[in-house]
CSV table of C-alpha atoms and ligand atoms in Angstrom, one decimal:
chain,number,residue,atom,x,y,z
A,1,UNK,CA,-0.5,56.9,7.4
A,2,UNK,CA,-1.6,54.4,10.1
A,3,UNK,CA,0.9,51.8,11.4
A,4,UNK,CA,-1.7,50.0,12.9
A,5,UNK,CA,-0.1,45.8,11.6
A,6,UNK,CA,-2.3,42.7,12.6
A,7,UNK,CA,-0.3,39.9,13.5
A,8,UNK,CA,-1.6,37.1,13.7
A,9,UNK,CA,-0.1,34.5,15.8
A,10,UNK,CA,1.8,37.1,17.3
A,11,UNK,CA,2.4,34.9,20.5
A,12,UNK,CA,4.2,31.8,18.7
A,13,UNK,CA,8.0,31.3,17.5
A,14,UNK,CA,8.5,34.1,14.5
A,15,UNK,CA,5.3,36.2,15.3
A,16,UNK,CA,6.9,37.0,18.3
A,17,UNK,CA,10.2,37.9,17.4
A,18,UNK,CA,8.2,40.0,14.4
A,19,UNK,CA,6.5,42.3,16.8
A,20,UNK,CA,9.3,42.9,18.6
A,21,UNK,CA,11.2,44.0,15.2
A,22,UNK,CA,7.9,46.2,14.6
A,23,UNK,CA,8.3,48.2,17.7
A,24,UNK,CA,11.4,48.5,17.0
A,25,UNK,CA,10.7,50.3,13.8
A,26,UNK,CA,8.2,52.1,15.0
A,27,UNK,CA,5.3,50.6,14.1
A,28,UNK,CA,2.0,49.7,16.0
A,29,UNK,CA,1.7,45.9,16.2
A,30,UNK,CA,-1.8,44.6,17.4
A,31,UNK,CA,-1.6,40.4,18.1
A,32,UNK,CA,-4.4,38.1,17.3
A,33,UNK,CA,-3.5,34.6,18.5
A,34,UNK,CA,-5.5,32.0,20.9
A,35,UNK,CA,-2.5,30.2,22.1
A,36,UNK,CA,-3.6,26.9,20.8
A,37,UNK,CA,0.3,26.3,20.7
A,38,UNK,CA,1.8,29.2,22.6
A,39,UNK,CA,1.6,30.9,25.8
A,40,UNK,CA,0.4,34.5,26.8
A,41,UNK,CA,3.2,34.8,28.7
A,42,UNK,CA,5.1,34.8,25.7
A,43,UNK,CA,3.0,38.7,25.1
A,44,UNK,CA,4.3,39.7,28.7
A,45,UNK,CA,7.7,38.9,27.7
A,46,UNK,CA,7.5,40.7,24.6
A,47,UNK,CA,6.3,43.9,26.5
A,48,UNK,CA,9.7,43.8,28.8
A,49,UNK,CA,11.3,44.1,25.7
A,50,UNK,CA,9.8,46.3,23.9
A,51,UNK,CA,9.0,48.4,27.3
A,52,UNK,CA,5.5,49.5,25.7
A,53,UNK,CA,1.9,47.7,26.4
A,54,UNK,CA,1.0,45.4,23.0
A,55,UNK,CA,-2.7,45.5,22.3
A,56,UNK,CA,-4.4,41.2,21.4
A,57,UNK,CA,-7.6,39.6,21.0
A,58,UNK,CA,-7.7,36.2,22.2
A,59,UNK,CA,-9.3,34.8,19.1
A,60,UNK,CA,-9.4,31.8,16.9
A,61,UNK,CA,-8.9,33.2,12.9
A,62,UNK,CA,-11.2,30.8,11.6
A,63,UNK,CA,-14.3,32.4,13.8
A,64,UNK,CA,-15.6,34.5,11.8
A,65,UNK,CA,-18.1,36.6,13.2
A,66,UNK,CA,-15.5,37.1,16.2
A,67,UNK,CA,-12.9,38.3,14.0
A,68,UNK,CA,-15.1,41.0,12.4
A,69,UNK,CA,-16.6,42.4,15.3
A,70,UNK,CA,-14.1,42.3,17.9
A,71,UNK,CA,-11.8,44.7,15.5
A,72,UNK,CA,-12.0,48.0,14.2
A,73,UNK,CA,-10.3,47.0,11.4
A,74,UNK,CA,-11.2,50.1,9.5
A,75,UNK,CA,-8.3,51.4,12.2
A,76,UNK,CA,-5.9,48.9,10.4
A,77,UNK,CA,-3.3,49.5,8.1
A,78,UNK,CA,-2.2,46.0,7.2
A,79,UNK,CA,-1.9,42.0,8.1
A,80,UNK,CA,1.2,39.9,9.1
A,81,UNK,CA,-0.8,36.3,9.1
A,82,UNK,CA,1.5,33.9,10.3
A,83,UNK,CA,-1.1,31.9,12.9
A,84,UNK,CA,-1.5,28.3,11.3
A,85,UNK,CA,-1.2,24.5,12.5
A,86,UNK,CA,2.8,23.4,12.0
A,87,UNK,CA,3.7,20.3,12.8
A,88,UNK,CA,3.9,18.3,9.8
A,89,UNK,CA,3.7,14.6,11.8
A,90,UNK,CA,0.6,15.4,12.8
A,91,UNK,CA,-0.4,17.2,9.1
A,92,UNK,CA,-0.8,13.1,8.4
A,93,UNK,CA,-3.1,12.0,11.3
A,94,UNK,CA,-5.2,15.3,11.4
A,95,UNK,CA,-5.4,16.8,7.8
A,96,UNK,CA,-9.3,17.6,7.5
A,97,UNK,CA,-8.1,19.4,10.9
A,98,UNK,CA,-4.7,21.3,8.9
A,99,UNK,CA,-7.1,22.3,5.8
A,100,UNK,CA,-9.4,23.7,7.8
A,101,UNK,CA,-8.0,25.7,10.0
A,102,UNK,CA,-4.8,26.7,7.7
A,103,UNK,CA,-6.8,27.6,4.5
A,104,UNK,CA,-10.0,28.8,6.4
A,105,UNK,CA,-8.4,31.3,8.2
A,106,UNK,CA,-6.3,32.9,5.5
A,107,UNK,CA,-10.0,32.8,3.1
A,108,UNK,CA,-11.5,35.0,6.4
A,109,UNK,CA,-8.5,37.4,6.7
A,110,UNK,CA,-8.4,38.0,2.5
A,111,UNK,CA,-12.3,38.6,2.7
A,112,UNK,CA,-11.8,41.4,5.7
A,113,UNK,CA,-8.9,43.1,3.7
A,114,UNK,CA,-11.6,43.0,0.9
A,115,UNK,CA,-13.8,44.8,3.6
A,116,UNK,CA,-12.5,47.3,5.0
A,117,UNK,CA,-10.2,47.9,2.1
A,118,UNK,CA,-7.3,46.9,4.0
A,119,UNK,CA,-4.1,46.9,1.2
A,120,UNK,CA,-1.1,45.2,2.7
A,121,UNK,CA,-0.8,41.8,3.3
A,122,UNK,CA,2.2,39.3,4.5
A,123,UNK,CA,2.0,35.6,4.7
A,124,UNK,CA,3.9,33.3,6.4
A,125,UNK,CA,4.7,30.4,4.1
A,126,UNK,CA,7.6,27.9,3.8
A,127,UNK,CA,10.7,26.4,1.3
A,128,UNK,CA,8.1,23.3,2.0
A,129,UNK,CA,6.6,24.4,-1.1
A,130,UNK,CA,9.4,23.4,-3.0
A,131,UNK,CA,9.0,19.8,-2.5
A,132,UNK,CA,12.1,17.7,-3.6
A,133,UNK,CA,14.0,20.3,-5.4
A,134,UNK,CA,15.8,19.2,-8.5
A,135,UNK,CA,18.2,22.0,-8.5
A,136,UNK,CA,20.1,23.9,-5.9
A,137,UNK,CA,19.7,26.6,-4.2
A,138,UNK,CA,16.5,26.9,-5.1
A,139,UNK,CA,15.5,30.7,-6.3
A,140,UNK,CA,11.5,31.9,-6.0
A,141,UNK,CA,11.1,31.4,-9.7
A,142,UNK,CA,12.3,27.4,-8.8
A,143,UNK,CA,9.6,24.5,-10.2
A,144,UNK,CA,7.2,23.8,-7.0
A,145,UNK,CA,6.8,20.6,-6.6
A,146,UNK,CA,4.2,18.7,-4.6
A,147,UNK,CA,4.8,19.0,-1.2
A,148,UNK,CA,6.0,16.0,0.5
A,149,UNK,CA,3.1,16.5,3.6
A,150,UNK,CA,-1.0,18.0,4.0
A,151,UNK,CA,0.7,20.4,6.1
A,152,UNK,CA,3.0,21.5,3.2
A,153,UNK,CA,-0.3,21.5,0.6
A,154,UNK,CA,-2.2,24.1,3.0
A,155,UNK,CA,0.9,26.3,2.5
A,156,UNK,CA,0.5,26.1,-1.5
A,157,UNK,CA,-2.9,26.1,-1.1
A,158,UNK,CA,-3.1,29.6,0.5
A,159,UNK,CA,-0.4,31.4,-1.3
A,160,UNK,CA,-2.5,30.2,-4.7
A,161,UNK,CA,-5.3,32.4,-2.9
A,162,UNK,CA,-3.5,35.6,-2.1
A,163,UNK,CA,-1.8,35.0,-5.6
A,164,UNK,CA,-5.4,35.0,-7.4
A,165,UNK,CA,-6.8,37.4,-4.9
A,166,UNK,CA,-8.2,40.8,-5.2
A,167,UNK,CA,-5.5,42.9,-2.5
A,168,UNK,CA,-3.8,45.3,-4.0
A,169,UNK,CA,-0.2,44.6,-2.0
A,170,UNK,CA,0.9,41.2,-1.1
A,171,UNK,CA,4.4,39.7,0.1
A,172,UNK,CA,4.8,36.1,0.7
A,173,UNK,CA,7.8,35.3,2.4
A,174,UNK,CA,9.7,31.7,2.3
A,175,UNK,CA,11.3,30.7,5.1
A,176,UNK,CA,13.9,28.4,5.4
A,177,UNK,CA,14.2,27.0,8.9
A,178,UNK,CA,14.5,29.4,11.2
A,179,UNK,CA,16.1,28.5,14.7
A,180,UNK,CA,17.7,30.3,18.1
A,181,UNK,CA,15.8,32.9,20.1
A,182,UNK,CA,15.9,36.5,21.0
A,183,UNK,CA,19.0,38.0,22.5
A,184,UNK,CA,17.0,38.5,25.5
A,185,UNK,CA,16.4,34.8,25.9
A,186,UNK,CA,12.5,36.5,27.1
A,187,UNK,CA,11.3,34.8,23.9
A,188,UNK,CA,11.8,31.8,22.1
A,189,UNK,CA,10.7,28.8,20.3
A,190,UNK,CA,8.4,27.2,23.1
A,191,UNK,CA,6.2,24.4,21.5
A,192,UNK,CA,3.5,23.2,23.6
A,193,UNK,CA,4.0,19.8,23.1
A,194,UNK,CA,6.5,17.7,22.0
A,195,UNK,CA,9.0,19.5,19.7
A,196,UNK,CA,9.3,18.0,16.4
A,197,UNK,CA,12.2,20.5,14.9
A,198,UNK,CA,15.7,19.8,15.3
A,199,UNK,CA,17.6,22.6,17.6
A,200,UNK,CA,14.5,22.3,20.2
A,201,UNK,CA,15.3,19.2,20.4
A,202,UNK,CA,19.1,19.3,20.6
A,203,UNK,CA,18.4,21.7,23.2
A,204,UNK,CA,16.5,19.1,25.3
A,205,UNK,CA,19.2,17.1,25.2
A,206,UNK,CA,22.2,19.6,26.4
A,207,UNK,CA,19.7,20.3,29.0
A,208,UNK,CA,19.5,16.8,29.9
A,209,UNK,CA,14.9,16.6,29.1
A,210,UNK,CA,16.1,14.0,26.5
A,211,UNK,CA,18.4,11.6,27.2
A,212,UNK,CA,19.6,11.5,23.1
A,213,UNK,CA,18.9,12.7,20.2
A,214,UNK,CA,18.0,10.4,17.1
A,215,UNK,CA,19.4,12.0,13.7
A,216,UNK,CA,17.4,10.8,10.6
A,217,UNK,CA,19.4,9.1,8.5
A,218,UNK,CA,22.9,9.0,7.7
A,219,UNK,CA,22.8,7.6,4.0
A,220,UNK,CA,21.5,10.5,2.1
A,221,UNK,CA,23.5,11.6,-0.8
A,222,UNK,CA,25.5,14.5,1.0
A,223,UNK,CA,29.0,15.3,1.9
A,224,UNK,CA,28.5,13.3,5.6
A,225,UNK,CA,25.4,11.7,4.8
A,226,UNK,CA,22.7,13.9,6.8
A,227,UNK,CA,20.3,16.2,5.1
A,228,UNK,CA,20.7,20.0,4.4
A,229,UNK,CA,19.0,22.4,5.8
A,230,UNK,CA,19.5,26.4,5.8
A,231,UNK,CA,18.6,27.6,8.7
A,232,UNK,CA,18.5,31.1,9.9
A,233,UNK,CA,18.5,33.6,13.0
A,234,UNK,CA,14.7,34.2,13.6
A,235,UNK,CA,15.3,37.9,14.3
A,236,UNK,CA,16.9,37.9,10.8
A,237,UNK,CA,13.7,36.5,9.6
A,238,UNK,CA,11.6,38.5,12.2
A,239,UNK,CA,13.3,41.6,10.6
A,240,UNK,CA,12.1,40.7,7.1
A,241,UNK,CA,8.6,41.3,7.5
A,242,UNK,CA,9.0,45.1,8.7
A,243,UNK,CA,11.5,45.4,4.8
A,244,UNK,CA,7.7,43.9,3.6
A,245,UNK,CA,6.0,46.5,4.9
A,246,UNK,CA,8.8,49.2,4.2
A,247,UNK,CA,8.6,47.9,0.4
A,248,UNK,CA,4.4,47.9,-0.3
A,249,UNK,CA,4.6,51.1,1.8
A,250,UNK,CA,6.9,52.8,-1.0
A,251,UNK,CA,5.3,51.0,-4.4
A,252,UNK,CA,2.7,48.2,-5.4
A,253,UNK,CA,4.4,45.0,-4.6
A,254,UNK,CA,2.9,41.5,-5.3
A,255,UNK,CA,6.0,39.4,-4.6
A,256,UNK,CA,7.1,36.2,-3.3
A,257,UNK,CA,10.4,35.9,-1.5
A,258,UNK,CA,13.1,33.3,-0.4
A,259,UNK,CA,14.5,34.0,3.3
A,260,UNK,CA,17.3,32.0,3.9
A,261,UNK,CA,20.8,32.5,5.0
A,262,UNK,CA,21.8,30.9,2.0
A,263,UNK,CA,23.9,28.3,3.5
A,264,UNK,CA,23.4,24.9,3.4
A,265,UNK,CA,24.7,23.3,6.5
A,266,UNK,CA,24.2,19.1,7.3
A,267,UNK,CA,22.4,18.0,10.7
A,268,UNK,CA,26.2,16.8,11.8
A,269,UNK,CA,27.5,20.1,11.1
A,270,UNK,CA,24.6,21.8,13.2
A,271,UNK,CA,25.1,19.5,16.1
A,272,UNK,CA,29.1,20.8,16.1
A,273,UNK,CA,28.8,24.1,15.9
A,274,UNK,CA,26.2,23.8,19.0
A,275,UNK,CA,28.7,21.7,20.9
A,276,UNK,CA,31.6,23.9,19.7
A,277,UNK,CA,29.6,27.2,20.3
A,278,UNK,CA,27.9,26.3,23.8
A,279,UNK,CA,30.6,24.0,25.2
A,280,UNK,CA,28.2,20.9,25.6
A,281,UNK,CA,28.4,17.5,23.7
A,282,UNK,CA,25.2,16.1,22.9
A,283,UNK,CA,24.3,12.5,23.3
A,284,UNK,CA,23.2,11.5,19.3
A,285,UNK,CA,22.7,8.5,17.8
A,286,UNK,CA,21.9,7.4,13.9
A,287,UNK,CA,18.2,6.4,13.1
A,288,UNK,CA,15.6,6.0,10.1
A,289,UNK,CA,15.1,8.4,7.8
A,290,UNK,CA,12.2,10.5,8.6
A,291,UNK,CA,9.3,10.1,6.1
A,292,UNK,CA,8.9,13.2,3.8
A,293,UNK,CA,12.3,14.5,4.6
A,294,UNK,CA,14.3,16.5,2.0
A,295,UNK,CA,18.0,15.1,1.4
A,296,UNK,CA,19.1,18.8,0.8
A,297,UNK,CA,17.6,22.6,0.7
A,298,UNK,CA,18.9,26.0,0.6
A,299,UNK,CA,17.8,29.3,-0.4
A,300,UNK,CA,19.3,32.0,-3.1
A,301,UNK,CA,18.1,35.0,-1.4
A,302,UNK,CA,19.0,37.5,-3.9
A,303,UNK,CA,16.1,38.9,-4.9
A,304,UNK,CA,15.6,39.7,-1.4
A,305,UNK,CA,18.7,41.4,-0.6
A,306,UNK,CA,17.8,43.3,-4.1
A,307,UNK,CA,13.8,44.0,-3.6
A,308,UNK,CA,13.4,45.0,0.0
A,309,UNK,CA,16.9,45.8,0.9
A,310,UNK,CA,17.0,42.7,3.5
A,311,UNK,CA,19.6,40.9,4.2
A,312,UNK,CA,20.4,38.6,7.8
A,313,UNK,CA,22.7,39.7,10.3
A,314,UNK,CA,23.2,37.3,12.3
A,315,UNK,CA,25.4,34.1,12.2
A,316,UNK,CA,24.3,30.0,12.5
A,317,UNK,CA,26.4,30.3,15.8
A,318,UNK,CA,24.6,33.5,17.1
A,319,UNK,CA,21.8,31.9,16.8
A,320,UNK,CA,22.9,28.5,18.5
A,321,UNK,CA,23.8,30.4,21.3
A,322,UNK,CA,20.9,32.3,21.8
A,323,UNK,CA,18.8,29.1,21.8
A,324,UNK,CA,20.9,27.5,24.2
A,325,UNK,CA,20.4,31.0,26.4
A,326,UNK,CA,16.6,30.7,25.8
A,327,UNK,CA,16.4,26.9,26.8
A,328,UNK,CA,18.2,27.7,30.0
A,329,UNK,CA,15.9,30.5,31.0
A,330,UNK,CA,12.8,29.0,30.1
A,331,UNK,CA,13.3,26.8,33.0
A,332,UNK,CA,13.3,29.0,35.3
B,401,UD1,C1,10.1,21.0,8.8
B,401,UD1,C2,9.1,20.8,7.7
B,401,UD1,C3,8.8,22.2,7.0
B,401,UD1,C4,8.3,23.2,8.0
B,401,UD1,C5,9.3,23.3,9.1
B,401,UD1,C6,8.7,24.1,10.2
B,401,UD1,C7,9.5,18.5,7.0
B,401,UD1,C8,9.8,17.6,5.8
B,401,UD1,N1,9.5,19.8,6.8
B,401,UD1,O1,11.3,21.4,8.2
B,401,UD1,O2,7.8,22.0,6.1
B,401,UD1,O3,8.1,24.4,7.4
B,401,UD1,O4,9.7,22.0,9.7
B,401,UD1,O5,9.6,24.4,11.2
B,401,UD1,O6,9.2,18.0,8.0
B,401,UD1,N2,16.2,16.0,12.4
B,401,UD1,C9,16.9,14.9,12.9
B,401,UD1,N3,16.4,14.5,14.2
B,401,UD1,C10,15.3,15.1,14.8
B,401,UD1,C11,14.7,16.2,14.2
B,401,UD1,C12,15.2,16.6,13.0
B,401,UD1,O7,17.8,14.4,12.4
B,401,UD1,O8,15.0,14.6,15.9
B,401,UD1,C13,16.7,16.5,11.0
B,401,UD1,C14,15.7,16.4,9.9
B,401,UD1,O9,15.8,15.1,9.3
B,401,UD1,C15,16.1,17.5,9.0
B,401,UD1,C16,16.7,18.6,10.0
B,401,UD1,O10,17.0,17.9,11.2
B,401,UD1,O11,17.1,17.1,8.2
B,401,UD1,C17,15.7,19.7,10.2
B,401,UD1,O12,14.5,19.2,10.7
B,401,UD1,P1,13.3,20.1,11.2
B,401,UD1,O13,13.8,21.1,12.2
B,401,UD1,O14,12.2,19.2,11.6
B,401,UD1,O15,13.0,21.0,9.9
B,401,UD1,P2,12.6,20.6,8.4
B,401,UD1,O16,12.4,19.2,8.3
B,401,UD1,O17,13.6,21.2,7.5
């Protein structure tokens, strides 16, 4: 059997960490990505790691013609598509330019699997989906509701067309929000431009980039009046995909799962256990709420734990320390 996994978007934030976990199990990552928001030194990086030479194609997924002729896909065993636009701000301003590019590129990578009979698939998708979720914590078989930006709507948009499509194995994975870095600190969340997610940006500030940090809203329904969020060690979620490929590997699976920690944890309670963890006080103060927030989401992630024997590792404070690592060493 070939181990021969696509990834796409193997340079940014998660594909990264993913390949890494894929090497690590002895698979045969190749990365597509055209580092419209990450860097190719991210691709060096993972090499040190992983002390092995990763094959990529600089390529866009929505070019076509490029993406079936500069691949033997015949070669390839299946996808891990995780390249897509991600900032939900700019979902608002630019969402002709989110549909496009989000929902374009998964239609080209379903029609190649179609092919070359290509027969695993993993997408990248997120608890956006959920919407404003009436009931917590929210379990796969959980009501969506619409989602609260056009970013969100691509992510529905495409799991409706690997739902509906022909592939024989799919696994759609959920994430929650996902934060901190390799223990390497060689790889890490590294946004191009302005970061709009919150542990970037409470790193900025212990590193003194940003002089404060604002937190959206302190009048929301919750037991210190921040939202709820679940985050989770990105290698924990990195390591999901290789269960994904372990599981359709083993038996037909057309699936959709939560990945979470499980944990619902408030915006405060983040910024302590940073300060606590890393020995640094950040500078905060209270703002607006941030339109198309969520007062409060978190995941069950049984059926996870239960289906494709994954479950995370790593702890919220593990991971706040290895993003403080990373935003040190990125400097340099
Ligand atoms: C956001 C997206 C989600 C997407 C994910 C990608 C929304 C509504 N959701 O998740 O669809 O999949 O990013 O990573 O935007 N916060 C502050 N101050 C800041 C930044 C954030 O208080 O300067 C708060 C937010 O209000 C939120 C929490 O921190 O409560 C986490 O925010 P963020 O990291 O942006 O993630 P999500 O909003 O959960």
């Amino acid at each position: 059997m070939s181990k021969n996994i696509i990834v796409t978007g193997g340079a940014g934030y998660i594909g990264s960490h993913t390949v890494v976990e894929l090497v690590k199990f002895g698979f045969n990552p190749i990365i597509i990505d055209n580092f419209s928001n990450s860097s190719s030194s991210a691709i060096e990086n993972i090499e040190k790691i992983c002390k092995k030479k990763i094959d990529f194609f600089d390529l866009n997924c929505i070019d076509k013609l490029k993406m079936n002729n500069s691949i033997n896909w015949k070669k390839i065993d299946g996808i891990i598509h995780f390249a897509a636009l991600k900032s939900v701000s700019e979902s608002f301003e630019k969402k002709e330019k989110y549909f496009t590019n989000n929902i374009e590129s998964t239609k080209i990578l379903l029609n190649i699997c179609e092919v070359y009979n290509i027969k695993k698939f993993v997408f990248s998708s997120s608890c956006t989906v959920y919407g404003n979720p009436n009931n917590l914590p929210v379990t796969e078989k959980t009501e969506l509701k619409k989602p609260s930006s056009p970013y969100g709507e691509t992510k529905k948009i495409c799991e409706e067309m690997i739902k509906t499509s022909q592939i024989k194995n799919f696994i759609i994975l959920r994430y929650f929000n996902p934060i901190g870095a390799h223990e390497s600190a060689l790889i890490g969340e590294h946004p191009l431009n302005i970061p709009n997610n919150l542990v970037p940006l409470i790193c900025e500030c212990a590193i003194g980039k940003r002089e404060k940090l604002t937190i959206y809203g302190n009048d929301y329904p919750t037991r210190d009046g921040t939202c709820i969020r679940d985050y989770i060690h990105v290698c924990d979620v990195a390591q999901a995909h290789v269960y994904a490929f372990k599981k359709m590997n083993t038996k037909t699976t057309r699936k959709i799962f939560n990945i979470g920690l499980s944990k619902g944890i408030s915006v405060l309670e983040l910024i302590n256990l940073f300060e606590k963890n890393n020995n640094i006080k950040i500078n905060y103060e209270f703002g607006k709420r941030r339109e198309g927030d969520i007062e409060e989401i978190f995941a069950n992630c049984s059926l996870a734990e239960k289906e494709l024997n994954w479950s995370p590792k790593k702890t919220i404070q593990k991971a706040l320390i290895d993003a403080w690592r990373w935003e040190q060493k990125k400097l340099n």
